[in-house]
Amino acid sequence: MALRRRRLTTTCLGVVTAGLLTSGAVLPVTHHADEPAAANGSTADESAADESAADVSAAAIGSAREKPKPPRAPSPALGAYLDYGPKGVRRIAAMQSWLGGRELRVGHTYLPGDVWSNIEGKPEFLEDWAAWRKAKDDRLFVLNVPMLERNEEYVPDGVVRHELRRAAQGDYDSHFKALAERLVGLGVPDTVIVLGWEMNGETYTHRCGPDPQSWKKYWNRIVTTMRAVPGQKFRFDFAPNRGRDAIPWTECYPGDDVVDIMGMDSYDQPPGRTFDEQVNEPFGLQEHVDFAAAHGKVISYPEWGLFRNGDNPEYMRRMLQWIDTYKPVYNTLTDYCPHGVWQCGQNPKSSKMYRALLYGFKPEPVPTPTLPPIPTPTQPPRNCLPLDLGPWVEKWLGGRICIRLNWSQREDG
């Protein structure tokens, strides 16, 4: 299905292009301040949202089948796509405040795919994100990387096929070597690379459908090239659209040795009219989880949010429950209109639900060590005169000295 909106292909010098849908324009983020106001005035104790939020159990997933689950991430990370550039970095703190202190540990952005020099990741584009990542050890930097230039120009299938075959022969390896060296040089060698995202669709030039075999060979070349750079610790995330789209995403899977994370972009849109349909459709959420489990991969949701089904708090509740059940290594909500809940005011009910379920959530505190009880001071014996020798001497002697008043008399006995 070609229902994706176009990605930003802005250069680092600030030439901003509006995102587009295949069938029309997507509303851009209308609040341009660095710290946008909340989409509504809701609080975490909205009664309707609280009643739904209370029902967070595996049973609420509905028709999810009993099957092996993928490996659990040791510390699931939450984030949101807030802007492609420095504003996105600054808005993380503002959204955390809106969520009552809930920490956003994922910084997520996209490299422009217009020309190869931008796919190589110009330092001025990546520097702010690298600084944010390095400020705390438990943060995660997620970078979507196009596989071909002219990535959003709706290049015909014949041209895509030709480009994929050139790429599979190694013609473009040098661009990804440059990107890997740049990320290592900026101090973010552990970046999660979402390479060639939504490859099963029709939108991007890096799509798989025109030549799946060449596409898979190309993926392997990119991963091999980037892993050969000294100091790298990259993880590569294979992230198709939910559902079949133009081609089943299983036909594009490049192999377990070159995939670290099994991702999925999942928006609230047909053919999934309800969340249960999104779970159970061919190549849907359940098949994604099952596939990851069979291949021993952790999962992720690099993009998710509202879309064709409008302001849908039930989707928001169910998706967050799904995430809570299957514990992806990270998830990032796409937070601009029409998908988001903080920077987009057209989804007030979903915004209340999202905020109610996440507001003020913090990790379990580390237990305070139990200290031994302080011993009760012993009282001096009767008929005894305590000597005040000062605290230092008493500490050295281990207590106070007492002289009996009737020392010349034998105690009764």
GROMACS .gro file of C-alpha atoms in nm:
model
  413
    1MET     CA    1   0.000   0.000   0.000
    2ALA     CA    2   0.133   0.341  -0.092
    3LEU     CA    3  -0.009   0.533   0.203
    4ARG     CA    4   0.318   0.669   0.339
    5ARG     CA    5   0.397   1.034   0.374
    6ARG     CA    6   0.711   1.169   0.216
    7ARG     CA    7   1.014   1.204   0.442
    8LEU     CA    8   1.208   1.527   0.488
    9THR     CA    9   1.496   1.554   0.246
   10THR     CA   10   1.629   1.883   0.379
   11THR     CA   11   1.995   1.963   0.361
   12CYS     CA   12   2.193   2.061   0.667
   13LEU     CA   13   2.188   2.424   0.558
   14GLY     CA   14   1.822   2.448   0.648
   15VAL     CA   15   1.635   2.410   0.319
   16VAL     CA   16   1.315   2.259   0.455
   17THR     CA   17   1.082   2.059   0.232
   18ALA     CA   18   0.722   1.987   0.332
   19GLY     CA   19   0.635   1.618   0.384
   20LEU     CA   20   0.397   1.473   0.128
   21LEU     CA   21   0.157   1.183   0.108
   22THR     CA   22   0.128   0.972  -0.201
   23SER     CA   23  -0.225   1.101  -0.234
   24GLY     CA   24  -0.182   1.450  -0.092
   25ALA     CA   25   0.001   1.677   0.146
   26VAL     CA   26   0.047   1.595   0.511
   27LEU     CA   27  -0.010   1.876   0.754
   28PRO     CA   28   0.331   1.994   0.880
   29VAL     CA   29   0.412   2.072   1.242
   30THR     CA   30   0.246   2.404   1.292
   31HIS     CA   31   0.407   2.500   1.624
   32HIS     CA   32   0.754   2.628   1.541
   33ALA     CA   33   0.872   2.716   1.891
   34ASP     CA   34   1.149   2.504   2.036
   35GLU     CA   35   0.917   2.391   2.315
   36PRO     CA   36   0.567   2.349   2.167
   37ALA     CA   37   0.267   2.376   2.390
   38ALA     CA   38   0.076   2.062   2.477
   39ALA     CA   39  -0.182   1.961   2.223
   40ASN     CA   40  -0.451   1.999   2.485
   41GLY     CA   41  -0.491   2.089   2.850
   42SER     CA   42  -0.544   1.736   2.969
   43THR     CA   43  -0.409   1.600   3.293
   44ALA     CA   44  -0.308   1.247   3.381
   45ASP     CA   45  -0.616   1.188   3.592
   46GLU     CA   46  -0.873   1.219   3.313
   47SER     CA   47  -1.133   0.969   3.430
   48ALA     CA   48  -1.208   0.809   3.095
   49ALA     CA   49  -0.842   0.767   3.010
   50ASP     CA   50  -0.764   0.635   3.356
   51GLU     CA   51  -1.033   0.369   3.329
   52SER     CA   52  -0.880   0.247   3.005
   53ALA     CA   53  -0.525   0.282   3.134
   54ALA     CA   54  -0.607   0.061   3.430
   55ASP     CA   55  -0.675  -0.230   3.197
   56VAL     CA   56  -0.316  -0.286   3.088
   57SER     CA   57  -0.278  -0.660   3.071
   58ALA     CA   58  -0.168  -0.916   2.819
   59ALA     CA   59  -0.527  -1.034   2.789
   60ALA     CA   60  -0.624  -0.695   2.647
   61ILE     CA   61  -0.417  -0.765   2.339
   62GLY     CA   62  -0.720  -0.966   2.230
   63SER     CA   63  -0.647  -1.206   1.952
   64ALA     CA   64  -0.268  -1.228   2.000
   65ARG     CA   65  -0.183  -1.595   1.973
   66GLU     CA   66   0.026  -1.799   2.215
   67LYS     CA   67   0.355  -1.825   2.028
   68PRO     CA   68   0.722  -1.786   2.113
   69LYS     CA   69   0.818  -1.426   2.179
   70PRO     CA   70   1.131  -1.255   2.048
   71PRO     CA   71   1.416  -1.187   2.292
   72ARG     CA   72   1.327  -0.916   2.541
   73ALA     CA   73   1.528  -0.597   2.544
   74PRO     CA   74   1.710  -0.560   2.878
   75SER     CA   75   1.598  -0.197   2.912
   76PRO     CA   76   1.324  -0.085   2.669
   77ALA     CA   77   1.372   0.272   2.551
   78LEU     CA   78   1.098   0.525   2.468
   79GLY     CA   79   1.126   0.814   2.228
   80ALA     CA   80   0.952   1.025   1.966
   81TYR     CA   81   1.047   1.178   1.634
   82LEU     CA   82   1.017   1.552   1.708
   83ASP     CA   83   1.215   1.717   1.428
   84TYR     CA   84   1.497   1.611   1.198
   85GLY     CA   85   1.751   1.872   1.318
   86PRO     CA   86   1.862   2.060   1.632
   87LYS     CA   87   1.502   2.150   1.720
   88GLY     CA   88   1.433   1.781   1.757
   89VAL     CA   89   1.710   1.756   2.016
   90ARG     CA   90   1.582   2.055   2.214
   91ARG     CA   91   1.222   1.937   2.210
   92ILE     CA   92   1.306   1.611   2.387
   93ALA     CA   93   1.329   1.787   2.725
   94ALA     CA   94   1.003   1.975   2.662
   95MET     CA   95   0.811   1.658   2.581
   96GLN     CA   96   0.957   1.490   2.889
   97SER     CA   97   0.816   1.774   3.097
   98TRP     CA   98   0.474   1.729   2.931
   99LEU     CA   99   0.490   1.364   3.035
  100GLY     CA  100   0.554   1.452   3.398
  101GLY     CA  101   0.921   1.362   3.391
  102ARG     CA  102   0.896   1.039   3.190
  103GLU     CA  103   1.238   1.007   3.030
  104LEU     CA  104   1.274   0.987   2.653
  105ARG     CA  105   1.588   0.782   2.604
  106VAL     CA  106   1.573   0.763   2.225
  107GLY     CA  107   1.686   1.037   1.989
  108HIS     CA  108   1.557   0.966   1.639
  109THR     CA  109   1.628   1.143   1.312
  110TYR     CA  110   1.664   1.080   0.936
  111LEU     CA  111   1.946   1.152   0.697
  112PRO     CA  112   1.827   1.344   0.390
  113GLY     CA  113   1.823   1.118   0.085
  114ASP     CA  114   1.843   1.379  -0.188
  115VAL     CA  115   2.214   1.349  -0.273
  116TRP     CA  116   2.496   1.116  -0.171
  117SER     CA  117   2.681   1.382   0.028
  118ASN     CA  118   2.386   1.405   0.267
  119ILE     CA  119   2.356   1.027   0.296
  120GLU     CA  120   2.720   1.032   0.409
  121GLY     CA  121   2.602   1.238   0.708
  122LYS     CA  122   2.747   1.587   0.717
  123PRO     CA  123   2.900   1.666   1.059
  124GLU     CA  124   2.694   1.981   1.105
  125PHE     CA  125   2.380   1.769   1.068
  126LEU     CA  126   2.487   1.502   1.319
  127GLU     CA  127   2.678   1.702   1.580
  128ASP     CA  128   2.380   1.801   1.797
  129TRP     CA  129   2.247   1.445   1.801
  130ALA     CA  130   2.589   1.307   1.889
  131ALA     CA  131   2.625   1.551   2.178
  132TRP     CA  132   2.281   1.453   2.312
  133ARG     CA  133   2.363   1.082   2.289
  134LYS     CA  134   2.696   1.118   2.469
  135ALA     CA  135   2.547   1.316   2.758
  136LYS     CA  136   2.407   0.997   2.919
  137ASP     CA  137   2.527   0.639   2.887
  138ASP     CA  138   2.180   0.482   2.861
  139ARG     CA  139   2.062   0.692   2.566
  140LEU     CA  140   2.004   0.549   2.220
  141PHE     CA  141   2.062   0.731   1.893
  142VAL     CA  142   1.850   0.597   1.606
  143LEU     CA  143   1.937   0.712   1.254
  144ASN     CA  144   1.732   0.629   0.944
  145VAL     CA  145   1.970   0.594   0.651
  146PRO     CA  146   1.854   0.596   0.286
  147MET     CA  147   2.017   0.341   0.055
  148LEU     CA  148   1.997   0.548  -0.265
  149GLU     CA  149   1.996   0.918  -0.353
  150ARG     CA  150   1.683   1.082  -0.501
  151ASN     CA  151   1.509   0.874  -0.237
  152GLU     CA  152   1.176   1.057  -0.240
  153GLU     CA  153   1.146   1.146  -0.608
  154TYR     CA  154   0.922   0.853  -0.707
  155VAL     CA  155   1.185   0.710  -0.938
  156PRO     CA  156   1.039   0.454  -1.185
  157ASP     CA  157   1.087   0.083  -1.120
  158GLY     CA  158   1.320   0.040  -1.416
  159VAL     CA  159   1.559   0.304  -1.282
  160VAL     CA  160   1.539   0.157  -0.932
  161ARG     CA  161   1.621  -0.187  -1.068
  162HIS     CA  162   1.924  -0.051  -1.252
  163GLU     CA  163   2.044   0.134  -0.942
  164LEU     CA  164   2.003  -0.170  -0.717
  165ARG     CA  165   2.209  -0.383  -0.955
  166ARG     CA  166   2.488  -0.126  -0.962
  167ALA     CA  167   2.474  -0.106  -0.584
  168ALA     CA  168   2.488  -0.484  -0.544
  169GLN     CA  169   2.816  -0.477  -0.739
  170GLY     CA  170   2.969  -0.229  -0.492
  171ASP     CA  171   2.937   0.100  -0.680
  172TYR     CA  172   2.812   0.287  -0.373
  173ASP     CA  173   3.012   0.123  -0.092
  174SER     CA  174   3.231   0.430  -0.039
  175HIS     CA  175   2.937   0.644   0.073
  176PHE     CA  176   2.855   0.410   0.359
  177LYS     CA  177   3.220   0.378   0.459
  178ALA     CA  178   3.224   0.759   0.488
  179LEU     CA  179   2.909   0.756   0.701
  180ALA     CA  180   3.048   0.490   0.934
  181GLU     CA  181   3.375   0.679   0.979
  182ARG     CA  182   3.185   0.999   1.048
  183LEU     CA  183   2.966   0.841   1.319
  184VAL     CA  184   3.267   0.681   1.487
  185GLY     CA  185   3.455   1.010   1.468
  186LEU     CA  186   3.165   1.194   1.634
  187GLY     CA  187   3.170   0.948   1.924
  188VAL     CA  188   2.848   0.762   1.842
  189PRO     CA  189   2.977   0.425   1.720
  190ASP     CA  190   2.679   0.245   1.876
  191THR     CA  191   2.418   0.417   1.659
  192VAL     CA  192   2.117   0.209   1.556
  193ILE     CA  193   2.102   0.225   1.176
  194VAL     CA  194   1.748   0.191   1.033
  195LEU     CA  195   1.867   0.110   0.684
  196GLY     CA  196   1.634   0.135   0.385
  197TRP     CA  197   1.319   0.163   0.598
  198GLU     CA  198   0.978   0.067   0.457
  199MET     CA  199   1.148  -0.119   0.174
  200ASN     CA  200   0.835  -0.327   0.109
  201GLY     CA  201   0.640  -0.017   0.003
  202GLU     CA  202   0.620   0.190  -0.316
  203THR     CA  203   0.738   0.532  -0.199
  204TYR     CA  204   1.114   0.529  -0.165
  205THR     CA  205   1.384   0.479  -0.427
  206HIS     CA  206   1.544   0.229  -0.187
  207ARG     CA  207   1.241   0.001  -0.218
  208CYS     CA  208   1.292  -0.372  -0.257
  209GLY     CA  209   1.015  -0.468  -0.501
  210PRO     CA  210   1.179  -0.401  -0.840
  211ASP     CA  211   1.465  -0.646  -0.765
  212PRO     CA  212   1.458  -0.823  -0.425
  213GLN     CA  213   1.774  -1.027  -0.489
  214SER     CA  214   1.984  -0.723  -0.576
  215TRP     CA  215   1.832  -0.533  -0.283
  216LYS     CA  216   1.938  -0.804  -0.037
  217LYS     CA  217   2.289  -0.820  -0.184
  218TYR     CA  218   2.311  -0.442  -0.151
  219TRP     CA  219   2.200  -0.450   0.215
  220ASN     CA  220   2.471  -0.708   0.282
  221ARG     CA  221   2.735  -0.489   0.113
  222ILE     CA  222   2.636  -0.184   0.320
  223VAL     CA  223   2.643  -0.372   0.651
  224THR     CA  224   2.972  -0.541   0.569
  225THR     CA  225   3.127  -0.208   0.467
  226MET     CA  226   3.015  -0.022   0.780
  227ARG     CA  227   3.112  -0.305   1.015
  228ALA     CA  228   3.465  -0.302   0.870
  229VAL     CA  229   3.530   0.050   1.008
  230PRO     CA  230   3.746   0.032   1.324
  231GLY     CA  231   3.566   0.122   1.647
  232GLN     CA  232   3.213   0.068   1.518
  233LYS     CA  233   2.941  -0.095   1.730
  234PHE     CA  234   2.647  -0.035   1.497
  235ARG     CA  235   2.321  -0.227   1.513
  236PHE     CA  236   2.123  -0.262   1.191
  237ASP     CA  237   1.744  -0.244   1.208
  238PHE     CA  238   1.536  -0.403   0.929
  239ALA     CA  239   1.208  -0.208   0.944
  240PRO     CA  240   0.935  -0.273   0.683
  241ASN     CA  241   0.582  -0.132   0.680
  242ARG     CA  242   0.322  -0.334   0.865
  243GLY     CA  243   0.132  -0.560   0.626
  244ARG     CA  244   0.206  -0.684   0.280
  245ASP     CA  245   0.225  -0.346   0.101
  246ALA     CA  246   0.383  -0.373  -0.247
  247ILE     CA  247   0.575  -0.693  -0.166
  248PRO     CA  248   0.580  -0.925   0.137
  249TRP     CA  249   0.859  -0.796   0.361
  250THR     CA  250   0.978  -1.151   0.420
  251GLU     CA  251   1.098  -1.155   0.056
  252CYS     CA  252   1.330  -0.864   0.136
  253TYR     CA  253   1.482  -1.003   0.457
  254PRO     CA  254   1.860  -1.006   0.392
  255GLY     CA  255   1.968  -1.267   0.650
  256ASP     CA  256   2.025  -1.313   1.022
  257ASP     CA  257   2.397  -1.234   1.006
  258VAL     CA  258   2.338  -0.881   0.878
  259VAL     CA  259   2.029  -0.788   1.085
  260ASP     CA  260   2.048  -0.706   1.455
  261ILE     CA  261   1.696  -0.573   1.518
  262MET     CA  262   1.367  -0.673   1.355
  263GLY     CA  263   1.170  -0.348   1.331
  264MET     CA  264   0.832  -0.249   1.193
  265ASP     CA  265   0.670   0.085   1.105
  266SER     CA  266   0.305   0.057   1.206
  267TYR     CA  267   0.051   0.337   1.164
  268ASP     CA  268  -0.320   0.328   1.237
  269GLN     CA  269  -0.449   0.292   0.882
  270PRO     CA  270  -0.618   0.044   0.648
  271PRO     CA  271  -0.613  -0.236   0.571
  272GLY     CA  272  -0.607  -0.249   0.951
  273ARG     CA  273  -0.939  -0.086   1.037
  274THR     CA  274  -0.916  -0.210   1.397
  275PHE     CA  275  -0.616  -0.294   1.609
  276ASP     CA  276  -0.709  -0.663   1.601
  277GLU     CA  277  -0.689  -0.652   1.221
  278GLN     CA  278  -0.349  -0.486   1.245
  279VAL     CA  279  -0.235  -0.770   1.470
  280ASN     CA  280  -0.373  -1.056   1.261
  281GLU     CA  281  -0.345  -0.936   0.900
  282PRO     CA  282  -0.089  -1.110   0.677
  283PHE     CA  283   0.258  -0.974   0.761
  284GLY     CA  284   0.104  -0.777   1.047
  285LEU     CA  285   0.208  -0.718   1.405
  286GLN     CA  286   0.175  -1.080   1.515
  287GLU     CA  287   0.367  -1.218   1.219
  288HIS     CA  288   0.640  -0.961   1.285
  289VAL     CA  289   0.676  -1.077   1.645
  290ASP     CA  290   0.670  -1.444   1.542
  291PHE     CA  291   0.928  -1.389   1.267
  292ALA     CA  292   1.162  -1.210   1.507
  293ALA     CA  293   1.128  -1.491   1.762
  294ALA     CA  294   1.203  -1.756   1.501
  295HIS     CA  295   1.518  -1.567   1.398
  296GLY     CA  296   1.632  -1.480   1.751
  297LYS     CA  297   1.599  -1.104   1.703
  298VAL     CA  298   1.481  -0.829   1.936
  299ILE     CA  299   1.207  -0.610   1.791
  300SER     CA  300   1.155  -0.237   1.753
  301TYR     CA  301   0.893   0.012   1.636
  302PRO     CA  302   1.092   0.297   1.477
  303GLU     CA  303   0.771   0.465   1.354
  304TRP     CA  304   0.420   0.434   1.486
  305GLY     CA  305   0.125   0.663   1.539
  306LEU     CA  306  -0.216   0.775   1.418
  307PHE     CA  307  -0.305   0.814   1.051
  308ARG     CA  308  -0.602   0.727   0.829
  309ASN     CA  309  -0.834   0.624   1.114
  310GLY     CA  310  -0.823   0.968   1.273
  311ASP     CA  311  -0.815   1.055   1.642
  312ASN     CA  312  -0.830   0.703   1.782
  313PRO     CA  313  -0.763   0.665   2.156
  314GLU     CA  314  -0.843   0.293   2.139
  315TYR     CA  315  -0.558   0.243   1.892
  316MET     CA  316  -0.329   0.443   2.119
  317ARG     CA  317  -0.424   0.232   2.421
  318ARG     CA  318  -0.388  -0.098   2.239
  319MET     CA  319  -0.057  -0.009   2.075
  320LEU     CA  320   0.094   0.094   2.407
  321GLN     CA  321  -0.033  -0.231   2.560
  322TRP     CA  322   0.124  -0.424   2.274
  323ILE     CA  323   0.454  -0.247   2.335
  324ASP     CA  324   0.428  -0.316   2.708
  325THR     CA  325   0.369  -0.686   2.638
  326TYR     CA  326   0.642  -0.749   2.379
  327LYS     CA  327   0.907  -0.509   2.515
  328PRO     CA  328   1.078  -0.379   2.198
  329VAL     CA  329   1.434  -0.261   2.236
  330TYR     CA  330   1.298   0.084   2.151
  331ASN     CA  331   0.989   0.255   2.011
  332THR     CA  332   0.952   0.606   1.871
  333LEU     CA  333   0.616   0.771   1.814
  334THR     CA  334   0.604   0.993   1.504
  335ASP     CA  335   0.498   1.319   1.666
  336TYR     CA  336   0.375   1.556   1.399
  337CYS     CA  337   0.036   1.585   1.231
  338PRO     CA  338  -0.146   1.371   1.148
  339HIS     CA  339   0.039   1.104   1.346
  340GLY     CA  340   0.129   1.265   1.678
  341VAL     CA  341  -0.012   1.357   2.015
  342TRP     CA  342   0.207   1.636   2.155
  343GLN     CA  343   0.291   1.867   1.865
  344CYS     CA  344  -0.036   1.790   1.684
  345GLY     CA  345  -0.358   1.939   1.818
  346GLN     CA  346  -0.595   1.742   1.593
  347ASN     CA  347  -0.581   1.426   1.808
  348PRO     CA  348  -0.693   1.544   2.154
  349LYS     CA  349  -0.849   1.215   2.268
  350SER     CA  350  -0.547   1.011   2.168
  351SER     CA  351  -0.322   1.270   2.330
  352LYS     CA  352  -0.507   1.229   2.660
  353MET     CA  353  -0.475   0.852   2.637
  354TYR     CA  354  -0.103   0.859   2.557
  355ARG     CA  355  -0.034   1.102   2.839
  356ALA     CA  356  -0.248   0.915   3.090
  357LEU     CA  357  -0.069   0.588   3.023
  358LEU     CA  358   0.283   0.734   3.035
  359TYR     CA  359   0.261   1.042   3.257
  360GLY     CA  360   0.513   1.045   3.537
  361PHE     CA  361   0.618   0.685   3.483
  362LYS     CA  362   0.965   0.625   3.621
  363PRO     CA  363   1.172   0.310   3.664
  364GLU     CA  364   1.142   0.119   3.991
  365PRO     CA  365   1.370   0.286   4.249
  366VAL     CA  366   1.679   0.104   4.364
  367PRO     CA  367   1.604  -0.040   4.713
  368THR     CA  368   1.776   0.138   5.001
  369PRO     CA  369   2.022  -0.097   5.174
  370THR     CA  370   1.903  -0.219   5.514
  371LEU     CA  371   2.138  -0.097   5.785
  372PRO     CA  372   2.191  -0.281   6.114
  373PRO     CA  373   1.996  -0.133   6.406
  374ILE     CA  374   2.170   0.119   6.629
  375PRO     CA  375   2.240  -0.050   6.965
  376THR     CA  376   2.055   0.088   7.267
  377PRO     CA  377   2.299   0.254   7.506
  378THR     CA  378   2.342   0.060   7.831
  379GLN     CA  379   2.258   0.238   8.157
  380PRO     CA  380   2.534   0.263   8.417
  381PRO     CA  381   2.484   0.035   8.718
  382ARG     CA  382   2.324   0.170   9.033
  383ASN     CA  383   2.548   0.307   9.307
  384CYS     CA  384   2.793   0.421   9.041
  385LEU     CA  385   2.939   0.762   8.963
  386PRO     CA  386   3.011   0.805   8.587
  387LEU     CA  387   3.327   0.999   8.497
  388ASP     CA  388   3.311   1.255   8.219
  389LEU     CA  389   3.635   1.197   8.028
  390GLY     CA  390   3.523   1.360   7.706
  391PRO     CA  391   3.387   1.204   7.382
  392TRP     CA  392   3.731   1.125   7.231
  393VAL     CA  393   3.853   0.926   7.532
  394GLU     CA  394   3.517   0.751   7.572
  395LYS     CA  395   3.524   0.650   7.205
  396TRP     CA  396   3.879   0.515   7.245
  397LEU     CA  397   3.785   0.323   7.564
  398GLY     CA  398   3.462   0.193   7.411
  399GLY     CA  399   3.232   0.362   7.666
  400ARG     CA  400   3.212   0.562   7.986
  401ILE     CA  401   3.396   0.470   8.307
  402CYS     CA  402   3.198   0.443   8.627
  403ILE     CA  403   3.333   0.438   8.990
  404ARG     CA  404   3.121   0.256   9.242
  405LEU     CA  405   3.023   0.457   9.545
  406ASN     CA  406   3.035   0.157   9.781
  407TRP     CA  407   3.352  -0.001   9.640
  408SER     CA  408   3.465  -0.104   9.991
  409GLN     CA  409   3.155  -0.319  10.049
  410ARG     CA  410   3.099  -0.672   9.920
  411GLU     CA  411   2.799  -0.712   9.697
  412ASP     CA  412   2.521  -0.932   9.834
  413GLY     CA  413   2.500  -1.234   9.657
   0.00000   0.00000   0.00000
